[in-house]
PDB file of C-alpha atoms in Angstrom:
ATOM      1  CA  MET A   1       0.000   0.000   0.000  1.00 55.00           C
ATOM      2  CA  GLY A   2       1.428   3.367  -1.079  1.00 56.00           C
ATOM      3  CA  GLU A   3       1.504   6.573   0.926  1.00 62.00           C
ATOM      4  CA  SER A   4      -1.501   8.033  -0.917  1.00 69.00           C
ATOM      5  CA  GLU A   5      -3.555   4.895  -0.274  1.00 67.00           C
ATOM      6  CA  PHE A   6      -2.563   4.950   3.386  1.00 63.00           C
ATOM      7  CA  LEU A   7      -3.576   8.610   3.764  1.00 70.00           C
ATOM      8  CA  SER A   8      -6.813   7.877   1.916  1.00 73.00           C
ATOM      9  CA  LEU A   9      -7.513   5.027   4.346  1.00 68.00           C
ATOM     10  CA  LEU A  10      -6.896   7.300   7.343  1.00 73.00           C
ATOM     11  CA  SER A  11      -9.310   9.874   5.923  1.00 77.00           C
ATOM     12  CA  GLU A  12     -12.169   7.379   5.905  1.00 76.00           C
ATOM     13  CA  PRO A  13     -14.654   7.934   8.796  1.00 78.00           C
ATOM     14  CA  PHE A  14     -14.901   4.203   9.538  1.00 75.00           C
ATOM     15  CA  MET A  15     -11.107   3.986   9.975  1.00 78.00           C
ATOM     16  CA  GLN A  16     -11.027   7.057  12.206  1.00 82.00           C
ATOM     17  CA  ARG A  17     -13.766   5.564  14.383  1.00 84.00           C
ATOM     18  CA  ALA A  18     -11.901   2.257  14.488  1.00 81.00           C
ATOM     19  CA  LEU A  19      -8.629   3.881  15.564  1.00 85.00           C
ATOM     20  CA  LEU A  20     -10.278   6.029  18.236  1.00 87.00           C
ATOM     21  CA  GLY A  21     -12.460   3.190  19.493  1.00 84.00           C
ATOM     22  CA  GLY A  22      -9.534   0.770  19.525  1.00 84.00           C
ATOM     23  CA  MET A  23      -7.279   3.180  21.407  1.00 88.00           C
ATOM     24  CA  LEU A  24      -9.968   3.860  24.029  1.00 88.00           C
ATOM     25  CA  THR A  25     -10.796   0.156  24.367  1.00 86.00           C
ATOM     26  CA  GLY A  26      -7.113  -0.724  24.691  1.00 87.00           C
ATOM     27  CA  ALA A  27      -6.628   1.899  27.398  1.00 90.00           C
ATOM     28  CA  LEU A  28      -9.706   0.595  29.219  1.00 88.00           C
ATOM     29  CA  GLY A  29      -8.431  -2.978  29.028  1.00 87.00           C
ATOM     30  CA  GLY A  30      -5.066  -1.844  30.408  1.00 89.00           C
ATOM     31  CA  VAL A  31      -6.668  -0.065  33.379  1.00 89.00           C
ATOM     32  CA  LEU A  32      -8.931  -2.954  34.402  1.00 88.00           C
ATOM     33  CA  GLY A  33      -6.321  -5.548  33.487  1.00 88.00           C
ATOM     34  CA  SER A  34      -3.786  -4.033  35.880  1.00 88.00           C
ATOM     35  CA  PHE A  35      -6.122  -4.817  38.774  1.00 87.00           C
ATOM     36  CA  ALA A  36      -7.299  -8.155  37.350  1.00 86.00           C
ATOM     37  CA  VAL A  37      -3.762  -9.533  36.972  1.00 86.00           C
ATOM     38  CA  LEU A  38      -2.744  -8.686  40.544  1.00 84.00           C
ATOM     39  CA  ARG A  39      -6.013 -10.156  41.869  1.00 82.00           C
ATOM     40  CA  GLN A  40      -5.447 -13.326  39.830  1.00 79.00           C
ATOM     41  CA  LEU A  41      -8.616 -12.743  37.798  1.00 79.00           C
ATOM     42  CA  SER A  42      -7.005 -13.076  34.361  1.00 77.00           C
ATOM     43  CA  PHE A  43      -8.550 -16.508  33.808  1.00 77.00           C
ATOM     44  CA  PHE A  44     -11.879 -15.083  34.933  1.00 79.00           C
ATOM     45  CA  SER A  45     -11.714 -12.528  32.100  1.00 78.00           C
ATOM     46  CA  ASP A  46     -10.897 -15.351  29.689  1.00 77.00           C
ATOM     47  CA  ALA A  47     -13.974 -17.271  30.846  1.00 80.00           C
ATOM     48  CA  LEU A  48     -16.129 -14.162  30.446  1.00 81.00           C
ATOM     49  CA  GLY A  49     -14.827 -13.589  26.929  1.00 78.00           C
ATOM     50  CA  HIS A  50     -15.516 -17.116  25.734  1.00 77.00           C
ATOM     51  CA  SER A  51     -18.935 -17.161  27.392  1.00 80.00           C
ATOM     52  CA  SER A  52     -19.876 -13.851  25.780  1.00 79.00           C
ATOM     53  CA  LEU A  53     -20.440 -15.698  22.516  1.00 79.00           C
ATOM     54  CA  LEU A  54     -23.467 -17.264  24.189  1.00 82.00           C
ATOM     55  CA  GLY A  55     -24.846 -13.780  24.885  1.00 82.00           C
ATOM     56  CA  ILE A  56     -24.311 -12.786  21.247  1.00 80.00           C
ATOM     57  CA  THR A  57     -26.070 -15.980  20.152  1.00 80.00           C
ATOM     58  CA  LEU A  58     -29.068 -15.175  22.356  1.00 82.00           C
ATOM     59  CA  GLY A  59     -29.342 -11.764  20.719  1.00 80.00           C
ATOM     60  CA  ILE A  60     -29.249 -13.307  17.241  1.00 78.00           C
ATOM     61  CA  LEU A  61     -31.848 -15.945  18.089  1.00 80.00           C
ATOM     62  CA  LEU A  62     -34.136 -13.314  19.644  1.00 80.00           C
ATOM     63  CA  GLY A  63     -33.748 -11.023  16.652  1.00 77.00           C
ATOM     64  CA  VAL A  64     -32.209  -8.259  18.783  1.00 76.00           C
ATOM     65  CA  ASN A  65     -28.974  -6.334  18.176  1.00 71.00           C
ATOM     66  CA  PRO A  66     -26.354  -8.618  19.849  1.00 71.00           C
ATOM     67  CA  THR A  67     -24.534  -5.578  21.270  1.00 69.00           C
ATOM     68  CA  LEU A  68     -27.634  -4.615  23.274  1.00 75.00           C
ATOM     69  CA  VAL A  69     -27.847  -8.113  24.750  1.00 82.00           C
ATOM     70  CA  LEU A  70     -24.139  -8.655  25.344  1.00 81.00           C
ATOM     71  CA  ILE A  71     -23.473  -6.130  28.134  1.00 83.00           C
ATOM     72  CA  PRO A  72     -26.381  -7.170  30.433  1.00 86.00           C
ATOM     73  CA  PHE A  73     -25.643 -10.824  29.669  1.00 85.00           C
ATOM     74  CA  ALA A  74     -21.957 -10.419  30.561  1.00 84.00           C
ATOM     75  CA  VAL A  75     -22.792  -8.665  33.846  1.00 86.00           C
ATOM     76  CA  ILE A  76     -25.395 -11.241  34.912  1.00 86.00           C
ATOM     77  CA  PHE A  77     -23.159 -14.118  33.839  1.00 83.00           C
ATOM     78  CA  ALA A  78     -20.177 -12.688  35.755  1.00 84.00           C
ATOM     79  CA  LEU A  79     -22.211 -12.288  38.943  1.00 85.00           C
ATOM     80  CA  LEU A  80     -23.608 -15.830  38.691  1.00 85.00           C
ATOM     81  CA  VAL A  81     -20.157 -17.315  38.069  1.00 82.00           C
ATOM     82  CA  SER A  82     -18.739 -15.344  41.017  1.00 82.00           C
ATOM     83  CA  GLN A  83     -21.400 -16.848  43.285  1.00 82.00           C
ATOM     84  CA  LEU A  84     -20.710 -20.308  41.871  1.00 82.00           C
ATOM     85  CA  VAL A  85     -16.970 -19.960  42.507  1.00 77.00           C
ATOM     86  CA  GLU A  86     -17.574 -18.817  46.105  1.00 78.00           C
ATOM     87  CA  ARG A  87     -19.909 -21.697  46.939  1.00 81.00           C
ATOM     88  CA  SER A  88     -18.137 -24.532  45.118  1.00 79.00           C
ATOM     89  CA  ALA A  89     -15.446 -26.754  46.624  1.00 78.00           C
ATOM     90  CA  LEU A  90     -13.845 -27.251  43.205  1.00 77.00           C
ATOM     91  CA  PRO A  91     -10.642 -25.374  42.244  1.00 79.00           C
ATOM     92  CA  THR A  92     -11.503 -22.027  40.635  1.00 76.00           C
ATOM     93  CA  ASP A  93      -9.580 -22.611  37.409  1.00 76.00           C
ATOM     94  CA  ALA A  94     -11.210 -26.009  36.853  1.00 81.00           C
ATOM     95  CA  LEU A  95     -14.689 -24.593  37.481  1.00 81.00           C
ATOM     96  CA  LEU A  96     -14.127 -21.647  35.135  1.00 79.00           C
ATOM     97  CA  ASN A  97     -12.821 -24.017  32.462  1.00 81.00           C
ATOM     98  CA  ILE A  98     -16.019 -26.062  32.675  1.00 84.00           C
ATOM     99  CA  VAL A  99     -18.204 -22.952  32.503  1.00 81.00           C
ATOM    100  CA  TYR A 100     -16.579 -21.253  29.525  1.00 77.00           C
ATOM    101  CA  SER A 101     -16.012 -24.446  27.519  1.00 83.00           C
ATOM    102  CA  SER A 102     -19.639 -25.486  27.918  1.00 86.00           C
ATOM    103  CA  SER A 103     -21.072 -22.061  27.110  1.00 82.00           C
ATOM    104  CA  LEU A 104     -18.780 -21.703  24.068  1.00 78.00           C
ATOM    105  CA  ALA A 105     -19.842 -25.127  22.785  1.00 85.00           C
ATOM    106  CA  ILE A 106     -23.546 -24.294  23.239  1.00 84.00           C
ATOM    107  CA  ALA A 107     -23.117 -20.976  21.436  1.00 80.00           C
ATOM    108  CA  ILE A 108     -21.292 -22.476  18.431  1.00 78.00           C
ATOM    109  CA  LEU A 109     -23.865 -25.267  18.106  1.00 82.00           C
ATOM    110  CA  ALA A 110     -26.683 -22.702  18.187  1.00 78.00           C
ATOM    111  CA  LEU A 111     -24.959 -20.415  15.658  1.00 74.00           C
ATOM    112  CA  SER A 112     -24.457 -23.335  13.289  1.00 74.00           C
ATOM    113  CA  ARG A 113     -28.252 -23.598  13.087  1.00 71.00           C
ATOM    114  CA  VAL A 114     -28.694 -19.945  12.145  1.00 69.00           C
ATOM    115  CA  GLU A 115     -28.326 -20.016   8.368  1.00 60.00           C
ATOM    116  CA  THR A 116     -28.128 -16.253   7.887  1.00 59.00           C
ATOM    117  CA  TYR A 117     -25.284 -15.781  10.379  1.00 56.00           C
ATOM    118  CA  ARG A 118     -22.756 -18.430   9.415  1.00 50.00           C
ATOM    119  CA  GLY A 119     -20.597 -15.962   7.526  1.00 48.00           C
ATOM    120  CA  GLY A 120     -20.230 -13.745  10.581  1.00 58.00           C
ATOM    121  CA  ILE A 121     -18.803 -16.277  13.013  1.00 62.00           C
ATOM    122  CA  GLN A 122     -15.205 -15.400  12.080  1.00 65.00           C
ATOM    123  CA  GLN A 123     -15.822 -11.728  12.938  1.00 66.00           C
ATOM    124  CA  LEU A 124     -17.211 -12.772  16.327  1.00 66.00           C
ATOM    125  CA  LEU A 125     -14.245 -15.026  17.070  1.00 67.00           C
ATOM    126  CA  PHE A 126     -11.434 -12.749  15.850  1.00 66.00           C
ATOM    127  CA  GLY A 127     -12.906  -9.237  15.896  1.00 67.00           C
ATOM    128  CA  ASP A 128     -14.033  -6.706  13.299  1.00 67.00           C
ATOM    129  CA  ILE A 129     -13.396  -3.280  14.773  1.00 67.00           C
ATOM    130  CA  LEU A 130     -13.800  -1.607  11.364  1.00 66.00           C
ATOM    131  CA  GLY A 131     -17.538  -1.991  11.891  1.00 68.00           C
ATOM    132  CA  ILE A 132     -17.484   0.132  15.050  1.00 75.00           C
ATOM    133  CA  SER A 133     -20.114   2.890  15.128  1.00 77.00           C
ATOM    134  CA  ARG A 134     -20.078   6.415  16.526  1.00 81.00           C
ATOM    135  CA  LEU A 135     -22.357   5.234  19.331  1.00 80.00           C
ATOM    136  CA  ASP A 136     -19.854   2.485  20.193  1.00 79.00           C
ATOM    137  CA  VAL A 137     -17.083   5.094  20.505  1.00 84.00           C
ATOM    138  CA  ILE A 138     -19.252   7.253  22.782  1.00 86.00           C
ATOM    139  CA  VAL A 139     -20.144   4.281  24.998  1.00 83.00           C
ATOM    140  CA  ILE A 140     -16.487   3.200  25.277  1.00 84.00           C
ATOM    141  CA  ALA A 141     -15.332   6.744  26.099  1.00 87.00           C
ATOM    142  CA  ALA A 142     -18.061   7.181  28.718  1.00 88.00           C
ATOM    143  CA  PHE A 143     -17.264   3.864  30.350  1.00 85.00           C
ATOM    144  CA  LEU A 144     -13.537   4.607  30.371  1.00 87.00           C
ATOM    145  CA  ALA A 145     -14.243   7.911  32.132  1.00 89.00           C
ATOM    146  CA  ALA A 146     -16.594   6.220  34.630  1.00 88.00           C
ATOM    147  CA  SER A 147     -14.051   3.470  35.371  1.00 87.00           C
ATOM    148  CA  VAL A 148     -11.208   5.934  35.936  1.00 87.00           C
ATOM    149  CA  ILE A 149     -13.391   8.066  38.243  1.00 89.00           C
ATOM    150  CA  TYR A 150     -14.580   5.063  40.273  1.00 88.00           C
ATOM    151  CA  LEU A 151     -11.113   3.506  40.599  1.00 86.00           C
ATOM    152  CA  GLY A 152      -9.544   6.876  41.359  1.00 85.00           C
ATOM    153  CA  LEU A 153     -12.035   7.692  44.127  1.00 86.00           C
ATOM    154  CA  SER A 154     -11.721   4.207  45.643  1.00 84.00           C
ATOM    155  CA  MET A 155      -7.977   3.775  45.050  1.00 84.00           C
ATOM    156  CA  ARG A 156      -7.172   3.126  48.725  1.00 84.00           C
ATOM    157  CA  ALA A 157      -9.806   0.378  48.901  1.00 85.00           C
ATOM    158  CA  GLN A 158      -8.687  -1.085  45.566  1.00 83.00           C
ATOM    159  CA  VAL A 159      -5.048  -1.261  46.668  1.00 83.00           C
ATOM    160  CA  LEU A 160      -5.966  -2.908  49.988  1.00 84.00           C
ATOM    161  CA  LEU A 161      -8.215  -5.427  48.219  1.00 83.00           C
ATOM    162  CA  THR A 162      -5.412  -6.220  45.805  1.00 81.00           C
ATOM    163  CA  LEU A 163      -2.870  -6.715  48.591  1.00 79.00           C
ATOM    164  CA  ASN A 164      -4.991  -8.635  51.106  1.00 79.00           C
ATOM    165  CA  GLN A 165      -8.772  -8.979  51.191  1.00 79.00           C
ATOM    166  CA  ASP A 166      -8.909  -9.907  54.888  1.00 80.00           C
ATOM    167  CA  LEU A 167      -6.740  -6.917  55.814  1.00 80.00           C
ATOM    168  CA  ALA A 168      -8.963  -4.656  53.699  1.00 81.00           C
ATOM    169  CA  GLY A 169     -12.055  -5.908  55.557  1.00 81.00           C
ATOM    170  CA  ALA A 170     -10.392  -5.356  58.928  1.00 84.00           C
ATOM    171  CA  MET A 171      -9.630  -1.751  57.900  1.00 82.00           C
ATOM    172  CA  GLY A 172     -13.254  -1.009  57.111  1.00 82.00           C
ATOM    173  CA  VAL A 173     -13.284  -1.581  53.355  1.00 81.00           C
ATOM    174  CA  ARG A 174     -16.584  -2.947  52.061  1.00 84.00           C
ATOM    175  CA  THR A 175     -14.859  -5.874  50.400  1.00 80.00           C
ATOM    176  CA  ARG A 176     -17.957  -7.593  49.005  1.00 82.00           C
ATOM    177  CA  TRP A 177     -19.379  -4.408  47.464  1.00 85.00           C
ATOM    178  CA  HIS A 178     -16.090  -3.382  45.865  1.00 84.00           C
ATOM    179  CA  GLY A 179     -15.459  -6.947  44.709  1.00 82.00           C
ATOM    180  CA  LEU A 180     -18.829  -7.127  42.946  1.00 84.00           C
ATOM    181  CA  ALA A 181     -18.347  -3.653  41.461  1.00 85.00           C
ATOM    182  CA  PHE A 182     -15.012  -4.680  39.990  1.00 85.00           C
ATOM    183  CA  VAL A 183     -16.442  -7.913  38.557  1.00 85.00           C
ATOM    184  CA  ILE A 184     -19.191  -5.859  36.880  1.00 85.00           C
ATOM    185  CA  LEU A 185     -16.608  -3.434  35.468  1.00 85.00           C
ATOM    186  CA  LEU A 186     -14.539  -6.314  34.134  1.00 84.00           C
ATOM    187  CA  ALA A 187     -17.609  -7.930  32.561  1.00 84.00           C
ATOM    188  CA  VAL A 188     -18.556  -4.724  30.739  1.00 84.00           C
ATOM    189  CA  VAL A 189     -14.968  -4.225  29.539  1.00 82.00           C
ATOM    190  CA  VAL A 190     -14.991  -7.736  28.096  1.00 81.00           C
ATOM    191  CA  ALA A 191     -18.379  -7.130  26.462  1.00 81.00           C
ATOM    192  CA  ILE A 192     -17.443  -3.879  24.738  1.00 79.00           C
ATOM    193  CA  SER A 193     -14.029  -5.218  23.686  1.00 78.00           C
ATOM    194  CA  ILE A 194     -15.477  -8.184  21.791  1.00 77.00           C
ATOM    195  CA  LYS A 195     -15.898  -6.103  18.625  1.00 72.00           C
ATOM    196  CA  ALA A 196     -12.219  -5.115  18.732  1.00 70.00           C
ATOM    197  CA  VAL A 197     -10.504  -8.462  19.246  1.00 74.00           C
ATOM    198  CA  GLY A 198     -13.202 -11.116  19.200  1.00 73.00           C
ATOM    199  CA  VAL A 199     -14.167 -13.808  21.658  1.00 71.00           C
ATOM    200  CA  LEU A 200     -11.055 -15.983  21.407  1.00 69.00           C
ATOM    201  CA  LEU A 201      -8.472 -13.246  22.041  1.00 76.00           C
ATOM    202  CA  ILE A 202     -10.216 -11.075  24.630  1.00 79.00           C
ATOM    203  CA  SER A 203      -8.184 -12.372  27.575  1.00 79.00           C
ATOM    204  CA  ALA A 204      -4.908 -11.348  25.906  1.00 83.00           C
ATOM    205  CA  PHE A 205      -6.351  -7.876  25.299  1.00 83.00           C
ATOM    206  CA  VAL A 206      -6.822  -7.456  29.062  1.00 86.00           C
ATOM    207  CA  VAL A 207      -3.821  -9.381  30.395  1.00 90.00           C
ATOM    208  CA  ILE A 208      -0.835  -8.609  28.110  1.00 92.00           C
ATOM    209  CA  PRO A 209      -0.697  -4.791  28.604  1.00 93.00           C
ATOM    210  CA  ALA A 210      -1.057  -5.258  32.366  1.00 92.00           C
ATOM    211  CA  CYS A 211       1.801  -7.773  32.489  1.00 93.00           C
ATOM    212  CA  ALA A 212       3.999  -5.483  30.392  1.00 93.00           C
ATOM    213  CA  GLY A 213       3.159  -2.540  32.663  1.00 92.00           C
ATOM    214  CA  ARG A 214       4.029  -4.568  35.738  1.00 91.00           C
ATOM    215  CA  LEU A 215       7.515  -5.194  34.384  1.00 91.00           C
ATOM    216  CA  LEU A 216       8.140  -1.471  33.888  1.00 89.00           C
ATOM    217  CA  SER A 217       6.770   0.016  37.111  1.00 86.00           C
ATOM    218  CA  ARG A 218       7.478  -0.035  40.824  1.00 82.00           C
ATOM    219  CA  SER A 219       4.486   1.900  42.198  1.00 84.00           C
ATOM    220  CA  PHE A 220       0.818   1.046  41.815  1.00 84.00           C
ATOM    221  CA  PRO A 221      -0.470   4.309  40.222  1.00 84.00           C
ATOM    222  CA  VAL A 222       2.391   4.299  37.708  1.00 89.00           C
ATOM    223  CA  TYR A 223       1.656   0.636  36.976  1.00 91.00           C
ATOM    224  CA  VAL A 224      -1.981   1.424  36.110  1.00 90.00           C
ATOM    225  CA  MET A 225      -1.027   4.380  33.894  1.00 91.00           C
ATOM    226  CA  ILE A 226       1.679   2.434  32.035  1.00 93.00           C
ATOM    227  CA  SER A 227      -0.685  -0.515  31.484  1.00 93.00           C
ATOM    228  CA  SER A 228      -3.331   1.827  30.116  1.00 92.00           C
ATOM    229  CA  GLY A 229      -0.811   3.557  27.831  1.00 93.00           C
ATOM    230  CA  ILE A 230       0.513   0.247  26.514  1.00 94.00           C
ATOM    231  CA  GLY A 231      -3.025  -1.014  25.925  1.00 91.00           C
ATOM    232  CA  GLY A 232      -4.103   2.083  24.007  1.00 91.00           C
ATOM    233  CA  GLY A 233      -0.840   2.486  22.069  1.00 93.00           C
ATOM    234  CA  CYS A 234      -0.626  -1.165  21.007  1.00 92.00           C
ATOM    235  CA  ALA A 235      -4.280  -1.141  19.935  1.00 89.00           C
ATOM    236  CA  LEU A 236      -3.619   1.911  17.765  1.00 89.00           C
ATOM    237  CA  LEU A 237      -0.501   0.391  16.159  1.00 91.00           C
ATOM    238  CA  GLY A 238      -2.201  -2.977  15.713  1.00 88.00           C
ATOM    239  CA  LEU A 239      -5.172  -1.424  13.921  1.00 85.00           C
ATOM    240  CA  LEU A 240      -2.914   0.601  11.630  1.00 85.00           C
ATOM    241  CA  PHE A 241      -1.001  -2.576  10.776  1.00 86.00           C
ATOM    242  CA  SER A 242      -4.299  -4.394  10.266  1.00 82.00           C
ATOM    243  CA  GLY A 243      -5.508  -1.754   7.817  1.00 78.00           C
ATOM    244  CA  LEU A 244      -2.211  -1.623   5.919  1.00 80.00           C
ATOM    245  CA  ALA A 245      -1.770  -5.383   5.619  1.00 80.00           C
ATOM    246  CA  LYS A 246      -5.506  -6.122   5.277  1.00 79.00           C
ATOM    247  CA  LEU A 247      -5.409  -8.566   8.183  1.00 80.00           C
ATOM    248  CA  PRO A 248      -7.991  -9.274  10.937  1.00 79.00           C
ATOM    249  CA  SER A 249      -7.978  -6.552  13.587  1.00 79.00           C
ATOM    250  CA  GLY A 250      -8.011  -8.754  16.693  1.00 81.00           C
ATOM    251  CA  PRO A 251      -4.955 -10.924  15.980  1.00 85.00           C
ATOM    252  CA  SER A 252      -3.055  -7.860  14.686  1.00 87.00           C
ATOM    253  CA  VAL A 253      -3.632  -5.945  17.939  1.00 87.00           C
ATOM    254  CA  VAL A 254      -2.706  -8.924  20.127  1.00 89.00           C
ATOM    255  CA  MET A 255       0.511  -9.549  18.158  1.00 92.00           C
ATOM    256  CA  VAL A 256       1.562  -5.918  18.624  1.00 93.00           C
ATOM    257  CA  GLN A 257       0.756  -6.256  22.341  1.00 93.00           C
ATOM    258  CA  PHE A 258       2.927  -9.375  22.488  1.00 94.00           C
ATOM    259  CA  LEU A 259       5.815  -7.531  20.837  1.00 94.00           C
ATOM    260  CA  GLY A 260       5.309  -4.729  23.365  1.00 93.00           C
ATOM    261  CA  PHE A 261       5.463  -7.295  26.167  1.00 94.00           C
ATOM    262  CA  LEU A 262       8.743  -8.692  24.802  1.00 95.00           C
ATOM    263  CA  LEU A 263      10.153  -5.161  24.608  1.00 94.00           C
ATOM    264  CA  ALA A 264       9.076  -4.533  28.203  1.00 93.00           C
ATOM    265  CA  MET A 265      10.870  -7.732  29.270  1.00 93.00           C
ATOM    266  CA  LEU A 266      14.070  -6.598  27.558  1.00 93.00           C
ATOM    267  CA  ILE A 267      13.889  -3.143  29.172  1.00 91.00           C
ATOM    268  CA  SER A 268      13.145  -4.646  32.593  1.00 89.00           C
ATOM    269  CA  ASN A 269      16.033  -7.120  32.329  1.00 87.00           C
ATOM    270  CA  GLN A 270      18.375  -4.326  31.235  1.00 85.00           C
ATOM    271  CA  ILE A 271      17.338  -2.160  34.203  1.00 81.00           C
ATOM    272  CA  HIS A 272      17.886  -5.045  36.641  1.00 73.00           C
ATOM    273  CA  SER A 273      21.219  -5.871  35.058  1.00 76.00           C
ATOM    274  CA  ASN A 274      22.436  -2.248  35.349  1.00 73.00           C
ATOM    275  CA  ALA A 275      21.204  -2.102  38.960  1.00 69.00           C
ATOM    276  CA  SER A 276      23.094  -5.286  39.905  1.00 69.00           C
ATOM    277  CA  GLU A 277      26.301  -3.993  38.330  1.00 66.00           C
ATOM    278  CA  THR A 278      26.190  -0.812  40.398  1.00 62.00           C
TER     279      THR A 278
END
C-alpha cells in the first residue's frame, strides 16, 4: 500500500472511528487488566470472553442487536459465576474451564443452526473493529471515564483489596461491594471489547498490557497508567497494521501487544542488570 492509499484510508470515517475506538478500548483494558492480573482474575476474564459468545447468540436468536444483549448478559453471567466460585469446593480454574467451555460449545452449536449468520462467526471469534459505530465510541469513552473516576475515588480500597482482602475488611473496606463492582466493570470491559478483538483473544487484550506494565513500574499508580498507555498504544498500532496489511484486527492488535510485552521484558532485564552492576 502506497503513501496516498494509506492517507486515503486514514481519511475514511470508519477507519477514524476504528482507531479512536480501539485506542480507548485498549486503554480501558489496560486499566482494568492491571487490577485483574494482581487479583489473579485473568482466567476469569478469559472465561467471560468465551462465554460472551453465548450472549451474542441469544441476541441473534431473539432477533435483537447482539450488542444490546451482550453487556447485560456479561454482567449477569459474571455475577452468577462469582457466586458459583464462592460456593463450590472445586478449584476455581477447573470450574471456570467447565463454565466457559460449555457455554462456548452451546453458542457455536446454536450459531451453526442460524443459516443467515454463518458468515459472521469469524468476525465474532477474531474481531471486526472496522464496523465500530459512533455510538460504540461514545459508549467506550463514557465507560472509560466512569471506570477511571470510580477507581480513582476508591484507590485506597482497591489497593488494599489487591494486597490482602482480609486486611482490607479489617480496615473497614466494604470488600464484598467493591469486589462485585469490579467484577461488573470487568464484565462490561470484556463485552465492549469483543468487537475489537473477538471472543477468542479477549483475555490477551486485558492481560498482556497489564503484564507489560508490571515489568516497567514499581508503584501502583504508575503501573496502572503504564498498562493503560501500553493497551491504548498497542491497539492503535495494531489497527494501523491491520488496515495496511488487510489482516484481521483482533490478531493484529494482540501480536503488537505481544511484541510490546517482549520489549518490556528486555527493558526490565536491562534495568535489573544495570542495577546489579552498580
